[in-house]
Tab-separated table of C-alpha atoms in Angstrom:
chain	number	residue	atom	x	y	z
A	1	UNK	CA	0.000	0.000	0.000
A	2	UNK	CA	1.236	3.507	-0.862
A	3	UNK	CA	2.239	5.393	2.273
A	4	UNK	CA	0.737	8.869	2.655
A	5	UNK	CA	3.205	11.253	1.053
A	6	UNK	CA	4.008	14.292	3.151
A	7	UNK	CA	6.228	16.236	0.774
A	8	UNK	CA	8.001	19.439	0.007
A	9	UNK	CA	9.933	20.523	-3.049
A	10	UNK	CA	13.057	22.285	-4.167
A	11	UNK	CA	11.777	25.051	-6.434
A	12	UNK	CA	13.519	24.392	-9.740
A	13	UNK	CA	11.852	26.597	-12.327
A	14	UNK	CA	14.229	27.678	-15.106
A	15	UNK	CA	12.377	29.481	-17.915
A	16	UNK	CA	13.977	32.103	-20.100
A	17	UNK	CA	12.510	35.603	-19.946
A	18	UNK	CA	12.733	38.587	-22.290
A	19	UNK	CA	14.754	41.592	-21.147
A	20	UNK	CA	14.142	45.220	-22.090
A	21	UNK	CA	17.061	45.219	-24.537
A	22	UNK	CA	15.497	42.385	-26.557
A	23	UNK	CA	17.770	39.642	-25.263
A	24	UNK	CA	16.689	36.674	-23.181
A	25	UNK	CA	17.943	35.478	-19.823
A	26	UNK	CA	17.604	32.190	-17.983
A	27	UNK	CA	16.126	32.559	-14.485
A	28	UNK	CA	17.103	29.503	-12.476
A	29	UNK	CA	15.366	29.225	-9.114
A	30	UNK	CA	17.821	26.668	-7.733
A	31	UNK	CA	20.608	29.099	-8.448
A	32	UNK	CA	18.656	31.984	-6.902
A	33	UNK	CA	18.101	29.950	-3.720
A	34	UNK	CA	21.770	28.849	-3.639
A	35	UNK	CA	20.764	25.190	-3.893
A	36	UNK	CA	23.725	24.283	-6.092
A	37	UNK	CA	26.020	25.286	-3.225
A	38	UNK	CA	23.807	24.285	-0.289
A	39	UNK	CA	21.998	21.135	-1.417
A	40	UNK	CA	23.471	19.116	1.445
A	41	UNK	CA	22.012	21.599	3.944
A	42	UNK	CA	18.679	21.456	2.125
A	43	UNK	CA	18.461	17.671	2.303
A	44	UNK	CA	19.295	17.824	6.024
A	45	UNK	CA	16.379	20.246	6.504
A	46	UNK	CA	14.049	17.791	4.757
A	47	UNK	CA	15.056	15.129	7.288
A	48	UNK	CA	14.781	17.532	10.250
A	49	UNK	CA	11.217	18.348	9.244
A	50	UNK	CA	10.306	14.657	9.160
A	51	UNK	CA	9.522	14.781	5.438
A	52	UNK	CA	10.053	11.569	3.461
A	53	UNK	CA	9.116	12.693	-0.064
A	54	UNK	CA	10.733	15.479	-2.075
A	55	UNK	CA	9.594	16.935	-5.373
A	56	UNK	CA	12.996	17.269	-6.968
A	57	UNK	CA	14.679	17.163	-10.329
A	58	UNK	CA	17.959	18.063	-11.962
A	59	UNK	CA	17.887	21.258	-14.029
A	60	UNK	CA	16.857	19.907	-17.423
A	61	UNK	CA	18.626	22.620	-19.376
A	62	UNK	CA	21.940	21.812	-17.659
A	63	UNK	CA	21.699	18.050	-18.143
A	64	UNK	CA	20.412	17.576	-21.696
A	65	UNK	CA	23.224	19.131	-23.726
A	66	UNK	CA	22.278	17.733	-27.135
A	67	UNK	CA	20.879	14.650	-28.834
A	68	UNK	CA	22.010	11.673	-26.719
A	69	UNK	CA	24.402	13.986	-24.865
A	70	UNK	CA	23.911	14.353	-21.100
A	71	UNK	CA	25.802	15.745	-18.140
A	72	UNK	CA	24.712	13.697	-15.119
A	73	UNK	CA	27.351	14.903	-12.640
A	74	UNK	CA	25.093	16.997	-10.393
A	75	UNK	CA	22.177	14.542	-10.644
A	76	UNK	CA	24.436	11.594	-9.748
A	77	UNK	CA	25.642	13.336	-6.607
A	78	UNK	CA	22.300	14.629	-5.392
A	79	UNK	CA	20.163	11.566	-6.179
A	80	UNK	CA	22.725	9.305	-4.499
A	81	UNK	CA	22.500	11.527	-1.416
A	82	UNK	CA	18.679	11.318	-1.458
A	83	UNK	CA	18.821	7.550	-1.725
A	84	UNK	CA	21.321	7.303	1.129
A	85	UNK	CA	19.184	9.591	3.299
A	86	UNK	CA	16.005	7.603	2.704
A	87	UNK	CA	14.271	10.556	1.023
A	88	UNK	CA	12.042	9.400	-1.829
A	89	UNK	CA	12.220	11.782	-4.799
A	90	UNK	CA	9.268	12.616	-6.992
A	91	UNK	CA	11.429	13.206	-10.045
A	92	UNK	CA	10.561	16.559	-11.630
A	93	UNK	CA	11.957	16.262	-15.149
A	94	UNK	CA	10.792	19.441	-16.932
A	95	UNK	CA	9.912	22.557	-14.970
A	96	UNK	CA	8.950	25.501	-17.202
A	97	UNK	CA	11.953	25.491	-19.543
A	98	UNK	CA	14.047	23.620	-22.105
A	99	UNK	CA	17.757	23.667	-23.020
A	100	UNK	CA	18.927	26.548	-25.214
A	101	UNK	CA	19.734	24.242	-28.138
A	102	UNK	CA	16.114	23.048	-28.206
A	103	UNK	CA	14.634	26.534	-28.505
A	104	UNK	CA	11.237	26.578	-26.826
A	105	UNK	CA	7.924	24.776	-26.620
A	106	UNK	CA	7.013	25.623	-30.215
A	107	UNK	CA	9.682	23.156	-31.365
A	108	UNK	CA	7.965	20.005	-32.725
A	109	UNK	CA	11.101	17.971	-31.930
A	110	UNK	CA	10.767	18.670	-28.197
A	111	UNK	CA	8.433	15.745	-27.305
A	112	UNK	CA	10.645	13.016	-28.798
A	113	UNK	CA	13.865	14.577	-27.509
A	114	UNK	CA	12.387	14.899	-24.044
A	115	UNK	CA	11.185	11.283	-24.078
A	116	UNK	CA	14.773	10.246	-24.844
A	117	UNK	CA	15.910	12.244	-21.822
A	118	UNK	CA	13.269	10.671	-19.572
A	119	UNK	CA	14.267	7.176	-20.689
A	120	UNK	CA	17.942	7.962	-20.052
A	121	UNK	CA	17.096	9.310	-16.597
A	122	UNK	CA	15.096	6.200	-15.685
A	123	UNK	CA	17.942	3.947	-16.827
A	124	UNK	CA	20.449	5.894	-14.760
A	125	UNK	CA	18.249	5.971	-11.638
A	126	UNK	CA	16.224	2.742	-11.822
A	127	UNK	CA	15.295	2.923	-8.127
A	128	UNK	CA	13.217	6.091	-8.637
A	129	UNK	CA	9.506	5.211	-8.722
A	130	UNK	CA	7.669	8.548	-8.604
A	131	UNK	CA	7.687	11.036	-11.471
A	132	UNK	CA	6.267	14.383	-12.489
A	133	UNK	CA	7.375	14.206	-16.135
A	134	UNK	CA	6.276	17.727	-17.128
A	135	UNK	CA	5.301	20.115	-14.355
A	136	UNK	CA	2.144	22.258	-14.678
A	137	UNK	CA	1.596	21.813	-18.404
A	138	UNK	CA	-1.262	24.306	-18.633
A	139	UNK	CA	0.579	27.019	-16.694
A	140	UNK	CA	3.678	26.452	-18.821
A	141	UNK	CA	1.715	26.897	-22.041
A	142	UNK	CA	-0.161	29.952	-20.728
A	143	UNK	CA	2.903	31.781	-19.450
A	144	UNK	CA	5.048	30.867	-22.459
A	145	UNK	CA	2.647	31.329	-25.339
A	146	UNK	CA	-0.519	33.136	-24.225
A	147	UNK	CA	0.617	35.682	-21.615
A	148	UNK	CA	3.996	36.249	-23.286
A	149	UNK	CA	6.106	35.988	-20.135
A	150	UNK	CA	8.490	33.062	-20.678
A	151	UNK	CA	10.413	31.104	-23.295
A	152	UNK	CA	8.816	31.803	-26.707
A	153	UNK	CA	7.042	34.862	-25.213
A	154	UNK	CA	4.039	34.591	-27.521
A	155	UNK	CA	0.604	36.039	-26.880
A	156	UNK	CA	-1.898	34.279	-29.111
A	157	UNK	CA	-4.143	31.229	-29.130
A	158	UNK	CA	-2.285	29.353	-31.848
A	159	UNK	CA	0.991	29.669	-29.960
A	160	UNK	CA	-0.743	28.415	-26.817
A	161	UNK	CA	-2.362	25.481	-28.618
A	162	UNK	CA	0.981	24.492	-30.156
A	163	UNK	CA	2.841	24.686	-26.838
A	164	UNK	CA	0.062	22.688	-25.151
A	165	UNK	CA	0.247	19.994	-27.851
A	166	UNK	CA	4.003	19.600	-27.559
A	167	UNK	CA	3.978	19.632	-23.754
A	168	UNK	CA	1.234	16.999	-23.583
A	169	UNK	CA	2.952	14.878	-26.230
A	170	UNK	CA	6.174	15.136	-24.232
A	171	UNK	CA	4.377	14.055	-21.079
A	172	UNK	CA	2.743	10.988	-22.666
A	173	UNK	CA	5.848	9.943	-24.605
A	174	UNK	CA	8.073	10.332	-21.549
A	175	UNK	CA	5.695	8.263	-19.400
A	176	UNK	CA	5.758	5.475	-21.991
A	177	UNK	CA	9.562	5.710	-22.156
A	178	UNK	CA	9.919	5.519	-18.365
A	179	UNK	CA	7.597	2.512	-18.172
A	180	UNK	CA	9.891	0.643	-20.545
A	181	UNK	CA	12.571	0.892	-17.851
A	182	UNK	CA	10.549	1.155	-14.641
A	183	UNK	CA	7.222	-0.684	-15.076
A	184	UNK	CA	6.231	0.146	-11.492
A	185	UNK	CA	6.537	3.890	-12.034
A	186	UNK	CA	3.817	6.105	-10.551
A	187	UNK	CA	3.177	9.390	-12.344
A	188	UNK	CA	2.045	12.486	-10.479
A	189	UNK	CA	1.349	15.189	-13.084
A	190	UNK	CA	1.134	18.416	-11.093
A	191	UNK	CA	-1.610	20.706	-12.417
A	192	UNK	CA	-3.328	23.761	-11.005
A	193	UNK	CA	-6.843	23.369	-9.571
A	194	UNK	CA	-8.388	26.551	-10.996
A	195	UNK	CA	-11.845	28.064	-11.118
A	196	UNK	CA	-13.208	31.182	-12.837
A	197	UNK	CA	-16.210	33.051	-11.464
A	198	UNK	CA	-18.312	35.445	-13.612
A	199	UNK	CA	-18.614	38.998	-12.292
A	200	UNK	CA	-22.026	39.369	-13.932
A	201	UNK	CA	-24.132	37.474	-16.518
A	202	UNK	CA	-22.214	39.003	-19.424
A	203	UNK	CA	-19.093	37.147	-18.227
A	204	UNK	CA	-20.605	33.665	-18.035
A	205	UNK	CA	-19.494	32.588	-21.512
A	206	UNK	CA	-15.868	33.565	-20.931
A	207	UNK	CA	-15.836	32.037	-17.459
A	208	UNK	CA	-17.350	28.845	-18.864
A	209	UNK	CA	-14.684	28.655	-21.573
A	210	UNK	CA	-11.891	29.070	-19.024
A	211	UNK	CA	-13.452	26.489	-16.736
A	212	UNK	CA	-13.466	24.027	-19.641
A	213	UNK	CA	-9.868	24.928	-20.542
A	214	UNK	CA	-8.576	24.178	-17.024
A	215	UNK	CA	-8.981	20.439	-17.710
A	216	UNK	CA	-7.216	20.405	-21.086
A	217	UNK	CA	-3.789	19.067	-20.130
A	218	UNK	CA	-5.068	16.293	-17.863
A	219	UNK	CA	-7.773	15.345	-20.379
A	220	UNK	CA	-5.160	14.906	-23.082
A	221	UNK	CA	-2.504	12.997	-21.148
A	222	UNK	CA	-5.112	10.679	-19.615
A	223	UNK	CA	-7.129	10.160	-22.810
A	224	UNK	CA	-10.299	11.863	-21.548
A	225	UNK	CA	-12.513	12.914	-24.497
A	226	UNK	CA	-12.845	16.689	-24.861
A	227	UNK	CA	-16.138	18.484	-25.096
A	228	UNK	CA	-17.052	20.118	-28.413
A	229	UNK	CA	-15.955	23.599	-27.287
A	230	UNK	CA	-12.398	22.529	-26.459
A	231	UNK	CA	-12.148	20.200	-29.460
A	232	UNK	CA	-13.194	23.000	-31.803
A	233	UNK	CA	-10.806	25.421	-30.080
A	234	UNK	CA	-7.791	23.167	-30.673
A	235	UNK	CA	-8.695	22.392	-34.274
A	236	UNK	CA	-9.271	26.101	-34.931
A	237	UNK	CA	-5.760	26.838	-33.667
A	238	UNK	CA	-3.633	24.440	-35.647
A	239	UNK	CA	-4.370	20.943	-34.331
A	240	UNK	CA	-5.413	18.096	-36.606
A	241	UNK	CA	-7.990	15.427	-35.885
A	242	UNK	CA	-5.274	12.751	-35.982
A	243	UNK	CA	-3.205	14.609	-33.376
A	244	UNK	CA	-6.199	14.673	-31.058
A	245	UNK	CA	-6.990	10.992	-31.653
A	246	UNK	CA	-3.383	10.074	-30.813
A	247	UNK	CA	-4.008	11.218	-27.248
A	248	UNK	CA	-7.243	9.260	-27.062
A	249	UNK	CA	-5.301	6.108	-27.979
A	250	UNK	CA	-3.260	6.021	-24.773
A	251	UNK	CA	-4.441	4.826	-21.364
A	252	UNK	CA	-2.023	5.783	-18.614
A	253	UNK	CA	-4.453	6.329	-15.748
A	254	UNK	CA	-3.564	3.031	-14.087
A	255	UNK	CA	-0.128	4.517	-13.353
A	256	UNK	CA	-1.464	7.931	-12.329
A	257	UNK	CA	-2.095	10.075	-9.290
A	258	UNK	CA	-4.114	13.282	-9.598
A	259	UNK	CA	-1.657	15.987	-8.529
A	260	UNK	CA	-3.461	19.260	-7.828
A	261	UNK	CA	-1.865	22.561	-6.787
A	262	UNK	CA	-3.783	25.229	-4.910
A	263	UNK	CA	-2.792	28.850	-4.269
A	264	UNK	CA	-4.710	31.974	-3.355
A	265	UNK	CA	-4.459	32.969	-7.040
A	266	UNK	CA	-6.275	29.849	-8.279
A	267	UNK	CA	-9.768	31.309	-8.170
A	268	UNK	CA	-10.388	34.385	-10.296
A	269	UNK	CA	-13.253	36.762	-10.999
A	270	UNK	CA	-13.815	37.437	-14.720
A	271	UNK	CA	-14.855	41.031	-15.456
A	272	UNK	CA	-16.814	42.395	-18.450
A	273	UNK	CA	-13.667	43.972	-19.949
A	274	UNK	CA	-11.990	40.557	-20.062
A	275	UNK	CA	-9.630	41.205	-17.184
A	276	UNK	CA	-9.576	39.076	-14.058
A	277	UNK	CA	-8.895	39.607	-10.376
A	278	UNK	CA	-8.105	37.137	-7.637
A	279	UNK	CA	-10.930	36.121	-5.326
A	280	UNK	CA	-9.894	34.335	-2.151
A	281	UNK	CA	-11.315	30.839	-1.613
A	282	UNK	CA	-15.017	31.103	-2.482
A	283	UNK	CA	-14.835	27.371	-3.291
A	284	UNK	CA	-11.488	26.328	-1.842
A	285	UNK	CA	-9.350	23.261	-2.384
A	286	UNK	CA	-11.985	20.862	-1.099
A	287	UNK	CA	-14.579	21.740	-3.736
A	288	UNK	CA	-12.108	22.017	-6.605
A	289	UNK	CA	-10.383	18.728	-5.782
A	290	UNK	CA	-13.801	17.025	-5.753
A	291	UNK	CA	-14.528	18.453	-9.214
A	292	UNK	CA	-11.260	17.089	-10.608
A	293	UNK	CA	-11.689	13.754	-8.829
A	294	UNK	CA	-15.188	13.333	-10.276
A	295	UNK	CA	-13.699	13.784	-13.753
A	296	UNK	CA	-10.679	11.474	-13.486
A	297	UNK	CA	-11.358	9.086	-10.568
A	298	UNK	CA	-7.717	9.016	-9.538
A	299	UNK	CA	-6.176	9.242	-6.051
A	300	UNK	CA	-5.656	12.897	-5.099
A	301	UNK	CA	-2.398	14.467	-3.986
A	302	UNK	CA	-1.974	18.116	-3.137
A	303	UNK	CA	1.253	18.733	-5.052
A	304	UNK	CA	1.798	22.411	-4.230
A	305	UNK	CA	0.511	25.053	-1.890
A	306	UNK	CA	2.061	27.975	-0.049
A	307	UNK	CA	1.384	31.430	1.319
A	308	UNK	CA	3.469	34.358	2.536
A	309	UNK	CA	4.967	33.637	5.940
A	310	UNK	CA	2.712	36.096	7.780
A	311	UNK	CA	-0.378	34.097	6.745
A	312	UNK	CA	1.343	30.776	6.159
A	313	UNK	CA	0.288	28.832	9.236
A	314	UNK	CA	-3.387	29.730	8.826
A	315	UNK	CA	-3.264	28.824	5.122
A	316	UNK	CA	-1.533	25.515	5.870
A	317	UNK	CA	-4.222	24.593	8.383
A	318	UNK	CA	-7.022	25.487	5.944
A	319	UNK	CA	-5.669	23.479	3.023
A	320	UNK	CA	-4.792	20.541	5.290
A	321	UNK	CA	-8.359	20.645	6.663
A	322	UNK	CA	-9.582	20.366	3.058
A	323	UNK	CA	-7.492	17.217	2.612
A	324	UNK	CA	-8.986	15.696	5.761
A	325	UNK	CA	-12.474	16.589	4.528
A	326	UNK	CA	-11.789	14.838	1.217
A	327	UNK	CA	-10.587	11.777	3.112
A	328	UNK	CA	-13.704	11.721	5.302
A	329	UNK	CA	-15.822	11.798	2.122
A	330	UNK	CA	-14.160	8.607	0.946
A	331	UNK	CA	-11.988	10.219	-1.742
A	332	UNK	CA	-8.551	8.542	-1.827
A	333	UNK	CA	-5.991	11.100	-0.716
A	334	UNK	CA	-2.360	10.044	-0.995
A	335	UNK	CA	-0.226	13.115	-0.344
A	336	UNK	CA	0.176	16.724	0.751
A	337	UNK	CA	2.931	19.160	-0.249
A	338	UNK	CA	4.087	22.543	1.002
A	339	UNK	CA	6.078	24.009	-1.841
A	340	UNK	CA	8.780	24.854	-1.439
A	341	UNK	CA	11.390	23.977	1.168
A	342	UNK	CA	13.316	27.251	0.813
A	343	UNK	CA	11.924	30.733	0.187
A	344	UNK	CA	11.530	31.608	-3.493
A	345	UNK	CA	12.587	34.544	-5.665
A	346	UNK	CA	10.530	36.804	-7.968
A	347	UNK	CA	7.369	34.726	-7.947
A	348	UNK	CA	5.488	37.919	-7.074
A	349	UNK	CA	5.955	38.814	-10.766
A	350	UNK	CA	5.639	35.214	-12.082
A	351	UNK	CA	9.406	35.175	-12.767
A	352	UNK	CA	8.841	37.638	-15.612
A	353	UNK	CA	11.382	40.072	-14.139
A	354	UNK	CA	14.820	39.435	-12.694
A	355	UNK	CA	14.484	41.514	-9.503
A	356	UNK	CA	16.064	39.186	-6.913
A	357	UNK	CA	13.035	39.804	-4.695
A	358	UNK	CA	12.806	37.115	-2.014
A	359	UNK	CA	9.274	35.764	-1.540
A	360	UNK	CA	8.891	34.250	1.933
A	361	UNK	CA	6.888	31.210	0.886
A	362	UNK	CA	9.059	28.335	2.061
A	363	UNK	CA	9.272	26.175	5.139
A	364	UNK	CA	12.763	27.588	5.668
A	365	UNK	CA	14.490	30.900	5.044
A	366	UNK	CA	17.323	31.606	2.633
A	367	UNK	CA	19.550	31.314	5.700
A	368	UNK	CA	18.334	27.691	6.073
A	369	UNK	CA	16.422	28.346	9.283
A	370	UNK	CA	13.114	26.535	9.831
A	371	UNK	CA	10.322	29.104	10.240
A	372	UNK	CA	7.005	28.809	12.088
A	373	UNK	CA	5.267	27.419	8.971
A	374	UNK	CA	7.896	24.695	8.866
A	375	UNK	CA	7.341	23.952	12.550
A	376	UNK	CA	3.582	23.679	11.981
A	377	UNK	CA	4.096	21.371	9.028
A	378	UNK	CA	6.398	19.201	11.149
A	379	UNK	CA	3.673	19.044	13.830
A	380	UNK	CA	1.053	17.949	11.275
A	381	UNK	CA	3.386	15.272	9.921
A	382	UNK	CA	4.159	13.895	13.382
A	383	UNK	CA	0.485	13.775	14.325
A	384	UNK	CA	-0.900	12.321	11.110
A	385	UNK	CA	1.823	10.260	9.465
A	386	UNK	CA	0.474	6.938	10.786
A	387	UNK	CA	-3.243	7.714	10.540
């Protein structure tokens, strides 16, 4: 039986962003948080907090240097240390960016190249069982190709649809590649549990469209038929019928866990002018997780949540209470994650600017000191780990 997975993560986003002078720059969160120098300290903190599972992956852009060309030095050292420490990694293979030589998510060669990388990783670390092949597919496609913030920095529907296609193809192909090597692999695609509320009746159509779109990535990787609105949207923006049917031909749910993230930004109010504003927890994680569970019937894991340190303990208790409520309703709940271990940098602007602004969202500070949110998480783990 799968043990309940109390987890944290090392924030390892590494998209490229556009600078004012027209050039692009890689923003690497592990570098910003000094993880490359302090990873031993970070793993010790994981153990001190009583956490047994860690969302963690090598920086894809630093490892995959070309076709069949990999630099495993850092991954060898860190994954050996995790294994020795008894920390079970949930291998995070692609987190918001690709290597420079691959370009961006518009590249049709990305899915096959990434599947090669995933297969090579699984061969090198055959003891790893848990995987997030491509993190937050929908958010990656939105930020890269619809909101114009990362990587290809596009702002149109066709760019979004293309990025979504390649990201979902990469996810499915990498899962199949990993299963060739590790047939017991469990996949935990981490996706955002969103909801869009209409400000007034004139906004219902737009809100309805966005509420359909929030399921797109999980529908595609798990072979869930789309409704006519989403099917027409993809075909109107460059997809072919055969590309859609390819996704319907794969059945990977038997290896899957429903990984759902929840932040205070997840629920938004859609206004008549098309803009949106955040609206704090009118439904909450409990309701949204039930909606996603009803659609996919997979065990639920909270794969990310956090809040600024001043409100962190209260937020942790609320989201944890939602998990307990799901459990009491008979919904299989298999894990809970505070993300991340160490405070983050520039997430207040979605990484779109390189400001070096520390966001106090972690269980521990940049100085590697456990804060009161970390202490509360440790208390929850100690009280509930065997229940």
